[in-house]
mmCIF file of C-alpha atoms in Angstrom:
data_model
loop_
_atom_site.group_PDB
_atom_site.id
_atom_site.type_symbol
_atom_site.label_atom_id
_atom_site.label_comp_id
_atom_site.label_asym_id
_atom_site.label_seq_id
_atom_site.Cartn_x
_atom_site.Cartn_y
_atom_site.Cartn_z
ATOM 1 C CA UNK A 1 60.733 21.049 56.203
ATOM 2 C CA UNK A 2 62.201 21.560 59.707
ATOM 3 C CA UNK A 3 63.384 17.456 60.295
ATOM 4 C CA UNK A 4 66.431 15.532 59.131
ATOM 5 C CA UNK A 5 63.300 13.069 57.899
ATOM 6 C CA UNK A 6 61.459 15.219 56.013
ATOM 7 C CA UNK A 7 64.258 16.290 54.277
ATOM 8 C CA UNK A 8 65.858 12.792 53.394
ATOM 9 C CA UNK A 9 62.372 11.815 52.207
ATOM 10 C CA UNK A 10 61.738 15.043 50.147
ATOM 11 C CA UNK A 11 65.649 14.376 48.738
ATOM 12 C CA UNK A 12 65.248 11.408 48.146
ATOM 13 C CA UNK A 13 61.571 11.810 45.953
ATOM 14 C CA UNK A 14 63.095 14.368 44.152
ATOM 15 C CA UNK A 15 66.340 12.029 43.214
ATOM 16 C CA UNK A 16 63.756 9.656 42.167
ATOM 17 C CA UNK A 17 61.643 11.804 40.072
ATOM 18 C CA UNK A 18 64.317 12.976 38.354
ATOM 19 C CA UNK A 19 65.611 9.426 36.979
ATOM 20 C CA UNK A 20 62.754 9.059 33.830
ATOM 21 C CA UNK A 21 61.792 5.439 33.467
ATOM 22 C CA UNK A 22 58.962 5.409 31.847
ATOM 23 C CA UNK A 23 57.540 1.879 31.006
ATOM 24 C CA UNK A 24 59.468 -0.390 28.863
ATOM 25 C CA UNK A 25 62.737 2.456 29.976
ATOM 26 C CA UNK A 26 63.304 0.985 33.825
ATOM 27 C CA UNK A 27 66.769 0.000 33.426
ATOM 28 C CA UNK A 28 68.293 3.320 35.153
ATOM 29 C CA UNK A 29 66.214 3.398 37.859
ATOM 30 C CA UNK A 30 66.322 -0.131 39.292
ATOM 31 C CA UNK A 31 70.138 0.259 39.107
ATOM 32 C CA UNK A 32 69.757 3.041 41.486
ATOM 33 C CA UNK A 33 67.048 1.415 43.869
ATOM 34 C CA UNK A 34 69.766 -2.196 43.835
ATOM 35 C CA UNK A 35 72.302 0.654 44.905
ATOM 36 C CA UNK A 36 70.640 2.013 47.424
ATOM 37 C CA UNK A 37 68.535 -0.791 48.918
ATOM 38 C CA UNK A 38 70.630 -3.361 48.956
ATOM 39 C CA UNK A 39 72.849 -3.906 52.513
ATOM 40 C CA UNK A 40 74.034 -6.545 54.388
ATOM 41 C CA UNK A 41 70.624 -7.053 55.835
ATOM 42 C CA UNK A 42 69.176 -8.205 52.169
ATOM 43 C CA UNK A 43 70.246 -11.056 49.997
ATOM 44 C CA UNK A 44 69.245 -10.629 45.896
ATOM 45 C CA UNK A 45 66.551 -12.956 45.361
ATOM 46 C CA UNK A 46 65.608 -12.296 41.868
ATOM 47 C CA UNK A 47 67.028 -9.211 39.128
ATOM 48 C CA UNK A 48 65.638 -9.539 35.766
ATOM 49 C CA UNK A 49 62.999 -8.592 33.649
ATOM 50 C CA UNK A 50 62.875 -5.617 34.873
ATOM 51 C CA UNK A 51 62.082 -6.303 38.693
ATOM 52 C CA UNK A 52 64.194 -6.439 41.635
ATOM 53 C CA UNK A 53 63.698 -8.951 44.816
ATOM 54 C CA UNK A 54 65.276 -8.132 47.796
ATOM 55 C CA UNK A 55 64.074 -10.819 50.724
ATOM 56 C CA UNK A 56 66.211 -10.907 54.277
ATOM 57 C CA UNK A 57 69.582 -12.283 53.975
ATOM 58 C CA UNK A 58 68.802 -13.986 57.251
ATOM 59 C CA UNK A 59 65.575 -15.827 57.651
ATOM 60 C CA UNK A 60 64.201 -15.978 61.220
ATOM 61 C CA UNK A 61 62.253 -19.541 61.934
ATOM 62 C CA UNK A 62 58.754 -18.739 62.384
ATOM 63 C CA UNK A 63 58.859 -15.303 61.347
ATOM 64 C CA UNK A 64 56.104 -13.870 58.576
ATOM 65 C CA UNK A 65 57.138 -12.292 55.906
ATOM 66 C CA UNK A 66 56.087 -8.967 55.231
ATOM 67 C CA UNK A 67 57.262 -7.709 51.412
ATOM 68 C CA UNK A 68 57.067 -3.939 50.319
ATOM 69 C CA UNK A 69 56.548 -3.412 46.928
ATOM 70 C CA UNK A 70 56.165 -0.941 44.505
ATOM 71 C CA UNK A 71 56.744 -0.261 40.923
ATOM 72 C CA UNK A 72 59.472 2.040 39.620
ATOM 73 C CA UNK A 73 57.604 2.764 36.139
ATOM 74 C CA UNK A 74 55.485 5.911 35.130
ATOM 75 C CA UNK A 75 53.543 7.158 32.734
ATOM 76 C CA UNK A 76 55.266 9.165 29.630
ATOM 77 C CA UNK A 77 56.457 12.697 31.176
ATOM 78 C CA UNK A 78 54.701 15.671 30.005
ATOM 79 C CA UNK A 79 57.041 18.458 30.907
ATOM 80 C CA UNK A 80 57.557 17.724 34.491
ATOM 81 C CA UNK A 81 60.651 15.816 34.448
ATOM 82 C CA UNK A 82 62.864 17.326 36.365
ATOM 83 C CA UNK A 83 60.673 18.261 38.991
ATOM 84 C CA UNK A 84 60.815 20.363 41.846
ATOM 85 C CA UNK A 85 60.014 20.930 45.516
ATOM 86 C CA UNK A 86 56.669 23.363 46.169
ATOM 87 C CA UNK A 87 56.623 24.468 49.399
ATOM 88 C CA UNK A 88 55.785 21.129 51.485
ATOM 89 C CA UNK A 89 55.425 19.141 48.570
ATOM 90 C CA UNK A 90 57.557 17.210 45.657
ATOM 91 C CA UNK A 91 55.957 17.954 42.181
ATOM 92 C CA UNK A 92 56.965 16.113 38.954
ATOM 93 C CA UNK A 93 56.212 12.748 36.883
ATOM 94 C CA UNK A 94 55.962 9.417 39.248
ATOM 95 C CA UNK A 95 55.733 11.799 42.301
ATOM 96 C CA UNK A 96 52.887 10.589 43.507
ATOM 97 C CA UNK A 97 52.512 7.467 41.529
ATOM 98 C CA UNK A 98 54.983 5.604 43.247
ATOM 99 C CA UNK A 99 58.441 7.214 43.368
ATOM 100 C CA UNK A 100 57.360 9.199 46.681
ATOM 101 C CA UNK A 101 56.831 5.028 48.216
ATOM 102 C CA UNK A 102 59.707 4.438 46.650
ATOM 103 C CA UNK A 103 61.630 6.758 48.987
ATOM 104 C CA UNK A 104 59.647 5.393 51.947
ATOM 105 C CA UNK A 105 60.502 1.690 51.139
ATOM 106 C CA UNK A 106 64.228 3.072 50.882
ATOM 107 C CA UNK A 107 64.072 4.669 54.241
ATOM 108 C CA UNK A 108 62.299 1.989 55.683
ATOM 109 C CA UNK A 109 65.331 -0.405 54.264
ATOM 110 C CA UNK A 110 67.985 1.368 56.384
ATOM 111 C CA UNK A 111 65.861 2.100 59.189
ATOM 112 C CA UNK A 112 67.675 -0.740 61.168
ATOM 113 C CA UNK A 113 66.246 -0.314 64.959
ATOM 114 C CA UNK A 114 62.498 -0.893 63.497
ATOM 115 C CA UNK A 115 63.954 -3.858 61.442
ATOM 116 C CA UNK A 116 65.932 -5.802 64.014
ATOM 117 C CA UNK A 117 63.102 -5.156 66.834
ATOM 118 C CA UNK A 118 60.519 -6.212 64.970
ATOM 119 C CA UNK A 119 59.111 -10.199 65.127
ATOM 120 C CA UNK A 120 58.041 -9.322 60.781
ATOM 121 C CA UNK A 121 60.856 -10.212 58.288
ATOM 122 C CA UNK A 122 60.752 -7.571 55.939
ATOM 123 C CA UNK A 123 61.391 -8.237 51.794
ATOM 124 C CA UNK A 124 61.636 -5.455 49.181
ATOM 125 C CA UNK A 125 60.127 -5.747 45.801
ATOM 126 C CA UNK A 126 60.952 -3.303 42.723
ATOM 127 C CA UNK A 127 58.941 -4.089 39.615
ATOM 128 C CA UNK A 128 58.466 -2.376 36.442
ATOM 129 C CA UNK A 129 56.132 -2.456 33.094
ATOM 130 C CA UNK A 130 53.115 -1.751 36.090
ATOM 131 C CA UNK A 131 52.058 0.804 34.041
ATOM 132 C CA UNK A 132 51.276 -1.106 30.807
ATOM 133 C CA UNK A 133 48.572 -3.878 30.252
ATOM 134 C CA UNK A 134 48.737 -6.721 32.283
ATOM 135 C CA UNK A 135 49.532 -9.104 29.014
ATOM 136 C CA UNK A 136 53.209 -7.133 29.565
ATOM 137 C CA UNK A 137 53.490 -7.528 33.533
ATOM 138 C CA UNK A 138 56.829 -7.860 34.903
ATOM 139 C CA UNK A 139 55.438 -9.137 38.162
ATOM 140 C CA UNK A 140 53.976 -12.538 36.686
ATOM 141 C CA UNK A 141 56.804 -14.023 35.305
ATOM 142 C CA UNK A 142 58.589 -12.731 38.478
ATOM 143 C CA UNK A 143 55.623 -14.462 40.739
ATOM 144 C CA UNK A 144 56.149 -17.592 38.259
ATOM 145 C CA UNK A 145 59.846 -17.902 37.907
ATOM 146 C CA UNK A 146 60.907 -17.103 41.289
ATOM 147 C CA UNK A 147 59.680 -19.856 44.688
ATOM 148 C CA UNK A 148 61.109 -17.426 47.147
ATOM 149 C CA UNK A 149 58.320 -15.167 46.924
ATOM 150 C CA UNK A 150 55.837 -17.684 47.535
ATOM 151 C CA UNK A 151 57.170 -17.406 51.180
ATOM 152 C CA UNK A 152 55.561 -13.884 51.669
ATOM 153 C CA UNK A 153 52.826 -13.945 54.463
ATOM 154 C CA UNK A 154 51.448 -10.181 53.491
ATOM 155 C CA UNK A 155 52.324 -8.029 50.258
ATOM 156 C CA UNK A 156 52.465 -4.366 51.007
ATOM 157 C CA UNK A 157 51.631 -2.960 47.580
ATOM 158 C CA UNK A 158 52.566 0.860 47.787
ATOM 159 C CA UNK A 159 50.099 2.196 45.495
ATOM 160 C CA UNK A 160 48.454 5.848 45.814
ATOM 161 C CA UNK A 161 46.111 5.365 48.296
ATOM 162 C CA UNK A 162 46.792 8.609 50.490
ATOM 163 C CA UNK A 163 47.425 6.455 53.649
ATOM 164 C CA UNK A 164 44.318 4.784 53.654
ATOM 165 C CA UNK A 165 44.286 1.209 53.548
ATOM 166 C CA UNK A 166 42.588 -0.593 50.619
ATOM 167 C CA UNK A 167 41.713 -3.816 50.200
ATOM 168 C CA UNK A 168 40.806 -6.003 46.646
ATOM 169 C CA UNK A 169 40.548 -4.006 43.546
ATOM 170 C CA UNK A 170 38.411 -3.907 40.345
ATOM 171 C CA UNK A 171 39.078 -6.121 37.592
ATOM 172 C CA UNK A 172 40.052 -3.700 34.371
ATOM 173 C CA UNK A 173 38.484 -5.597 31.169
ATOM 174 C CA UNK A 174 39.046 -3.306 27.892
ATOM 175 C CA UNK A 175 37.050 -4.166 25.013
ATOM 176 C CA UNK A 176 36.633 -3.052 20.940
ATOM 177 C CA UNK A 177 33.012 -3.113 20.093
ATOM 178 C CA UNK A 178 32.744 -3.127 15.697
ATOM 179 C CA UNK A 179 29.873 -2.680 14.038
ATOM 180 C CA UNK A 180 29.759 -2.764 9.846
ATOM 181 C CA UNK A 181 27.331 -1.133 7.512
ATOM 182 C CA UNK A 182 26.267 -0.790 4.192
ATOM 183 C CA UNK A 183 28.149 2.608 2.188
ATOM 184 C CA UNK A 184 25.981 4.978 0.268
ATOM 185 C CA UNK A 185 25.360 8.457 -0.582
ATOM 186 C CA UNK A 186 23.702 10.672 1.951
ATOM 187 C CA UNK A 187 20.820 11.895 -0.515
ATOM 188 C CA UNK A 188 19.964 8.154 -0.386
ATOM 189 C CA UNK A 189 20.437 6.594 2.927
ATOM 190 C CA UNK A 190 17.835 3.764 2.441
ATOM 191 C CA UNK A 191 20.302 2.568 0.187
ATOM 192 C CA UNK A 192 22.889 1.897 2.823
ATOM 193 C CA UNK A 193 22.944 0.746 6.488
ATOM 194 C CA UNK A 194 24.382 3.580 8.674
ATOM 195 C CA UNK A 195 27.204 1.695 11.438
ATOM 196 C CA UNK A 196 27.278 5.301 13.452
ATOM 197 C CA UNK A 197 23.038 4.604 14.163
ATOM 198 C CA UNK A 198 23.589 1.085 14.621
ATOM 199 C CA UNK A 199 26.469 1.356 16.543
ATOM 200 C CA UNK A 200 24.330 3.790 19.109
ATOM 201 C CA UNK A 201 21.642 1.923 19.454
ATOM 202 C CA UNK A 202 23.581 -0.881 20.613
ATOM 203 C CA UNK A 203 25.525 0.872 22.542
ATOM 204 C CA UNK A 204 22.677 2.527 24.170
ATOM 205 C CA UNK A 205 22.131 -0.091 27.091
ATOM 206 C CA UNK A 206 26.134 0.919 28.124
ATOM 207 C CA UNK A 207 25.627 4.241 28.721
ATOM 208 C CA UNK A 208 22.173 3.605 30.483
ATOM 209 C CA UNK A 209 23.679 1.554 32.777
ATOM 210 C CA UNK A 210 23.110 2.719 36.230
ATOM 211 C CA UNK A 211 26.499 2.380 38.996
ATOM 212 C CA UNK A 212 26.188 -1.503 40.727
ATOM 213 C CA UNK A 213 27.054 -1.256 44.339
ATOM 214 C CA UNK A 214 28.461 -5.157 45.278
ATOM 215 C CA UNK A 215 29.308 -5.827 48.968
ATOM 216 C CA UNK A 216 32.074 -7.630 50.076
ATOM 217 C CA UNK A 217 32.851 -8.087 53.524
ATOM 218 C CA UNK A 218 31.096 -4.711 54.367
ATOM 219 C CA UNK A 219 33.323 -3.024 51.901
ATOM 220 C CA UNK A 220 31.562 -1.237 48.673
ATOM 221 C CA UNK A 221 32.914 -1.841 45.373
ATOM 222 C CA UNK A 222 31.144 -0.066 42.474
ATOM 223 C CA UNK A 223 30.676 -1.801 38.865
ATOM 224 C CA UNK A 224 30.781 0.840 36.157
ATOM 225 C CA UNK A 225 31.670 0.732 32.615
ATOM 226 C CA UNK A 226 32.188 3.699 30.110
ATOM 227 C CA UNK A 227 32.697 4.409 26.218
ATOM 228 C CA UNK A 228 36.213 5.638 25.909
ATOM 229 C CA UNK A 229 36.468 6.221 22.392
ATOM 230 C CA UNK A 230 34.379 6.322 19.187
ATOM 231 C CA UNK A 231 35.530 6.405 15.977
ATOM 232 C CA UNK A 232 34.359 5.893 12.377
ATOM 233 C CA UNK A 233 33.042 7.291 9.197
ATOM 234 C CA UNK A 234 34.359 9.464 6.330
ATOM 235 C CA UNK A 235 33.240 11.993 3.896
ATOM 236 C CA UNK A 236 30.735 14.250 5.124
ATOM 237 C CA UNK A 237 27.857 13.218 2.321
ATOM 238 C CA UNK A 238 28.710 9.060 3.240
ATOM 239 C CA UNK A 239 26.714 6.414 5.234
ATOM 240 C CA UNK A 240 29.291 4.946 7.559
ATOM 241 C CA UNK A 241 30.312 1.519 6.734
ATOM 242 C CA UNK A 242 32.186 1.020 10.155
ATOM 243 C CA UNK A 243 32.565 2.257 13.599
ATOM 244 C CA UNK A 244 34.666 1.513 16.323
ATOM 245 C CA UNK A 245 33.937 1.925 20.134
ATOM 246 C CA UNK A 246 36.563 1.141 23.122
ATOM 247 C CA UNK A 247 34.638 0.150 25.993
ATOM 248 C CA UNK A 248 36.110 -0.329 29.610
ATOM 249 C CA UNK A 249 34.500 -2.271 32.493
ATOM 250 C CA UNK A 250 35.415 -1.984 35.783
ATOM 251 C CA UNK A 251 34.239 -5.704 38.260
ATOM 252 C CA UNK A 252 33.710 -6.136 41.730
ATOM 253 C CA UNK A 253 36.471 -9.222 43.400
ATOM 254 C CA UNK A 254 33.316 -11.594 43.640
ATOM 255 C CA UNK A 255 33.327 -11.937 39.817
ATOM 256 C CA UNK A 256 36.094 -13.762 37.113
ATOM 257 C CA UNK A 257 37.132 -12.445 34.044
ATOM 258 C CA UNK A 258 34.997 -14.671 32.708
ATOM 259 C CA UNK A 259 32.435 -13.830 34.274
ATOM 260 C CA UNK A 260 32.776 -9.953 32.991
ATOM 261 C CA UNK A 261 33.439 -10.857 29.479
ATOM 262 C CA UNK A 262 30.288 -12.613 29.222
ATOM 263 C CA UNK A 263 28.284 -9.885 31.142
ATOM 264 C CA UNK A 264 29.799 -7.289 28.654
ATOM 265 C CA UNK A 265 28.371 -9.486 25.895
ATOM 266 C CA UNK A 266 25.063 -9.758 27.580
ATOM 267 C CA UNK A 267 24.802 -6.408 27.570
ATOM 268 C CA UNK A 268 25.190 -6.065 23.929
ATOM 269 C CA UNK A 269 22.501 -8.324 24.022
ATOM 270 C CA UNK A 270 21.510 -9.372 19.903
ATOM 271 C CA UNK A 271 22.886 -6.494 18.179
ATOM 272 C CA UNK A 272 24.746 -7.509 15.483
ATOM 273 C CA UNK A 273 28.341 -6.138 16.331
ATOM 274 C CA UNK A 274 31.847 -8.103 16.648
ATOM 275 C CA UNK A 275 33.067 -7.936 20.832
ATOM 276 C CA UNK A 276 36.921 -8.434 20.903
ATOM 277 C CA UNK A 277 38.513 -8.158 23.860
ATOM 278 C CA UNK A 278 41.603 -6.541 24.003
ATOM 279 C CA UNK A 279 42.771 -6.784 28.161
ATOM 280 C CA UNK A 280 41.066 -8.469 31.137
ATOM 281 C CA UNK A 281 43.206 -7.948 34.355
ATOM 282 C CA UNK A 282 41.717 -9.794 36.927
ATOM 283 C CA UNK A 283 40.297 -8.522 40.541
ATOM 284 C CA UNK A 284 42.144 -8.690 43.589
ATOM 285 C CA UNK A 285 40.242 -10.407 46.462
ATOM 286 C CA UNK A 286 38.850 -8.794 49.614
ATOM 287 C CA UNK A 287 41.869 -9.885 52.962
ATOM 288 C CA UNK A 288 40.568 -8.584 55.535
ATOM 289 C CA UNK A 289 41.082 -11.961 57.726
ATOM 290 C CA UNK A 290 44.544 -12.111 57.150
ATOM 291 C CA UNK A 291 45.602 -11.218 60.867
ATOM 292 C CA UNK A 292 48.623 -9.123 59.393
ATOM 293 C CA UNK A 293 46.149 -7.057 57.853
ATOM 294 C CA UNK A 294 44.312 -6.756 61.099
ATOM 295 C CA UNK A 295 47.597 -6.052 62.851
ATOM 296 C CA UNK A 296 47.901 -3.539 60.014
ATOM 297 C CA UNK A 297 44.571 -1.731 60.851
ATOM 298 C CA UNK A 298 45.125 -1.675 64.173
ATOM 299 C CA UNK A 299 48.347 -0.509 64.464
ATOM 300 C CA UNK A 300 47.984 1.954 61.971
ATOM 301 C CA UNK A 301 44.964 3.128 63.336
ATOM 302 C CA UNK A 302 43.497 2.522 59.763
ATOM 303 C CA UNK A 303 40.171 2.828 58.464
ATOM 304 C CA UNK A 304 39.836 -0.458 55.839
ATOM 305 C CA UNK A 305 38.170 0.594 52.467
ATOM 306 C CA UNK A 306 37.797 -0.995 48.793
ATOM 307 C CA UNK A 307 40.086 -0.202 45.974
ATOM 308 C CA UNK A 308 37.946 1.128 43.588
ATOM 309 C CA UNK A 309 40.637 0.344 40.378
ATOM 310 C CA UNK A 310 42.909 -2.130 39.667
ATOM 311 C CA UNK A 311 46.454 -2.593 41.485
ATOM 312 C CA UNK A 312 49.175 -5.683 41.387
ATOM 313 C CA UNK A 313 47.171 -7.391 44.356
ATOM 314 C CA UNK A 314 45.363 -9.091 41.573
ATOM 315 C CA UNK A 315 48.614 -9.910 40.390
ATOM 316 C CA UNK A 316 49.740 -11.667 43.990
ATOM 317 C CA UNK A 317 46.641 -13.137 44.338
ATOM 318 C CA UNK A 318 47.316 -15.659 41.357
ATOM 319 C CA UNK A 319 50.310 -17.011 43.315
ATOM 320 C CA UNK A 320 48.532 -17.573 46.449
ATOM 321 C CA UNK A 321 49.884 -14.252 48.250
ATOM 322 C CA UNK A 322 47.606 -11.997 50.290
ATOM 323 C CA UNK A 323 48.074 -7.939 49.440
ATOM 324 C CA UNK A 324 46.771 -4.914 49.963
ATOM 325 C CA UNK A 325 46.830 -1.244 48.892
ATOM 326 C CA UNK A 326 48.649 1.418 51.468
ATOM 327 C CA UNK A 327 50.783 3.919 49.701
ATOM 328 C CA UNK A 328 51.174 8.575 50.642
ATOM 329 C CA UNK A 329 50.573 9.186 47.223
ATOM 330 C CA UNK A 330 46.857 10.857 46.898
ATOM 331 C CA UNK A 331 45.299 8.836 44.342
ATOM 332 C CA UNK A 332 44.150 12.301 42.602
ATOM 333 C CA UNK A 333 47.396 13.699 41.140
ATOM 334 C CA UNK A 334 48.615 9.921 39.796
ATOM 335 C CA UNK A 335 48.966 10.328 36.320
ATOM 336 C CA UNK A 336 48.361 14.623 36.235
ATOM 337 C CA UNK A 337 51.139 16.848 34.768
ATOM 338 C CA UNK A 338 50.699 18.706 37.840
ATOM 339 C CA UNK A 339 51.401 15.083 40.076
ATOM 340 C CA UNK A 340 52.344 15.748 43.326
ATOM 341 C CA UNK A 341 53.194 14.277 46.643
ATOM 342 C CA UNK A 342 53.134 15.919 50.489
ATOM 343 C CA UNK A 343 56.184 15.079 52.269
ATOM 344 C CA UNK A 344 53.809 15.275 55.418
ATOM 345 C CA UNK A 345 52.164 11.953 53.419
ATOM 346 C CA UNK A 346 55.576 10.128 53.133
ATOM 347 C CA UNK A 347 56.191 11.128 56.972
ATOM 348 C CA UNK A 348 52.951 9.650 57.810
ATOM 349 C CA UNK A 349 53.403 6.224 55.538
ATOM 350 C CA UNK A 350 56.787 5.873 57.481
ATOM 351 C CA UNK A 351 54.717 6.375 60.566
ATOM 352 C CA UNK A 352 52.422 3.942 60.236
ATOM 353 C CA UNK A 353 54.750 1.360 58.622
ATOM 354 C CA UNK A 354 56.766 1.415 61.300
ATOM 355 C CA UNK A 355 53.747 0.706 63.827
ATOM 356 C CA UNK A 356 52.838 -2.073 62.176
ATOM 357 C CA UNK A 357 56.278 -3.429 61.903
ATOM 358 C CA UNK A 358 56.887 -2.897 65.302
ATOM 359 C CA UNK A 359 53.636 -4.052 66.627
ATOM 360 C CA UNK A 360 52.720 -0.774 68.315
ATOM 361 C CA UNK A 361 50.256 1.958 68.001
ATOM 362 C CA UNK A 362 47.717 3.054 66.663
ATOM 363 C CA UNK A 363 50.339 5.246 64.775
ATOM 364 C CA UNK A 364 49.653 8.793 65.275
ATOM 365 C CA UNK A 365 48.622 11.228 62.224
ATOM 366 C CA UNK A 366 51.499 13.686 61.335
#
């Protein structure tokens, strides 16, 4: 770490890390981000529920409005809270997923000669409860509550995507499949109706289902769903009466969550078990004609690939806002209790943020 840059950045993750705010717990952590975020340049647009709206105290006729956002939540800690710098790299909870964009969208804030030369307003959005099931969101009572976002020409959502830029996402639909049976003793199993056996059989065309590739504007996305949990039964010499199976099902942006529900029940096809669906976040559509986004890829020097999960650009696609994914944390470490971000990745997000602001490039790799 040789640069005043890399050093602020790697500070300033650290700092971060070290504030817990797991969902539900943002309260100390927002404070912080309002502290250090917001300057004369930025006017308080919105601060409740845990999120934070910063939008340009000075509106420019004409100019669009760019807004970097991220969420300040994590998953519960697992030991690695405090964290610590490794060698080139900040390790602890929320490192990579998001507190290392965090510290980019704070630099970024106080970079002033990239702000005032660029033709882009610039907005600031801190969010929490990302982390939980979409029926909690803090972002959609934010998106419904507050007009001023509505302005925003382009959502930069600084998820993990190790500097690539992402477009869409899956749609996330959780399910609980039951299926009942009949009790009796194992000696005499014709006497009962066993929910485990049932329960695999009609679970059977799930796990048989092979990946579905869906194309969307020359992007990929792949359709998969998987049995996450399994659980039922009793005494060792019992016919099971009852199982339960947690199924998750991950949709391409060219279907509804309608759509998915009912394909999950198709599947199921006439097996006698109760479906109850327990989340359905919706997909996040393909904007790749949005000509920020193109001015985004270009002056990034950006290859333009799916998101193959589910990210808040769902979220600001139900208000009418264009997003996409572009964030240094590597997409492998989110969520790990060895998580993890390379300060060369937050010197390369400031890099290419900075091209794009300022209309330049294609932003050089670190």
């Amino acid at each position: 770490m040789t640069d005043d840059l890399t050093r602020r950045l790697a500070a300033r993750t650290l700092e971060l890390v070290d504030v817990p705010s797991e969902s539900g717990d943002e309260g100390a952590i927002l404070a912080r981000l309002r502290e250090l975020a917001l300057t004369d340049r930025f006017a308080v647009a919105d601060d409740g529920d845990a999120a934070l709206l910063l939008l340009p105290a000075l509106r420019r006729p004409g100019a669009p409005l760019v807004l970097l956002a991220g969420h300040v939540d994590t998953v519960p800690a697992a030991g690695n809270v405090p964290g610590r710098i490794d060698g080139d790299a900040v390790v602890g909870r929320g490192a990579s997923d998001m507190k290392g964009a965090l510290a980019v969208m704070l630099e970024l804030a106080g970079d002033a000669p990239t702000l005032d030369a660029s033709e882009l307003d610039v907005g600031l959005l801190f969010v929490g409860r990302e982390e939980l099931p979409i029926t909690e969101s803090a972002l959609l009572p934010l998106l419904e509550r507050c007009a001023a976002i509505r302005e925003v020409d382009l959502a930069l959502v600084m998820e993990p995507t190790a500097n690539a830029l992402e477009v869409g996402c899956m749609g996330n639909l959780n399910a609980t499949i039951r299926v009942t049976g009949r009790a009796a003793h194992t000696a005499r199993p014709w006497l009962g109706e066993n929910a485990i056996h049932a329960a695999i059989e009609a679970l059977a065309p799930l796990v048989d289902l092979p990946i579905r590739d869906v194309e969307i504007d020359g992007l990929v996305f792949r359709e998969v769903v998987s049995v996450t949990r399994f659980e039922g039964g009793g005494a060792r010499n019992v016919i099971p009466d009852r199982i339960e199976a947690d199924v998750n099902l991950r949709y391409a942006p060219n279907h509804t969550p309608e759509g998915a529900e009912a394909r999950l029940r198709e599947l199921m096809g006439s097996h006698p078990v109760d479906v109850e669906i327990v989340g359905n976040a919706p997909p996040g559509p393909v904007t790749v004609r949005n000509p920020l986004v193109g001015r985004l890829r270009d002056t990034g020097g950006l290859a333009v690939g799916p998101k193959q999960a589910w990210t808040p650009v769902a979220e600001f696609a139900t208000a009418g806002i264009d997003a996409v994914n572009l964030g240094p944390g590597d997409p492998q470490y989110a969520h790990r209790d060895d998580e993890r971000v390379e300060v060369a990745a937050l010197v390369r997000s400031i890099e290419i943020v900075r091209a794009f602001l300022s209309g330049t490039g294609p932003a050089e790799d670190a």
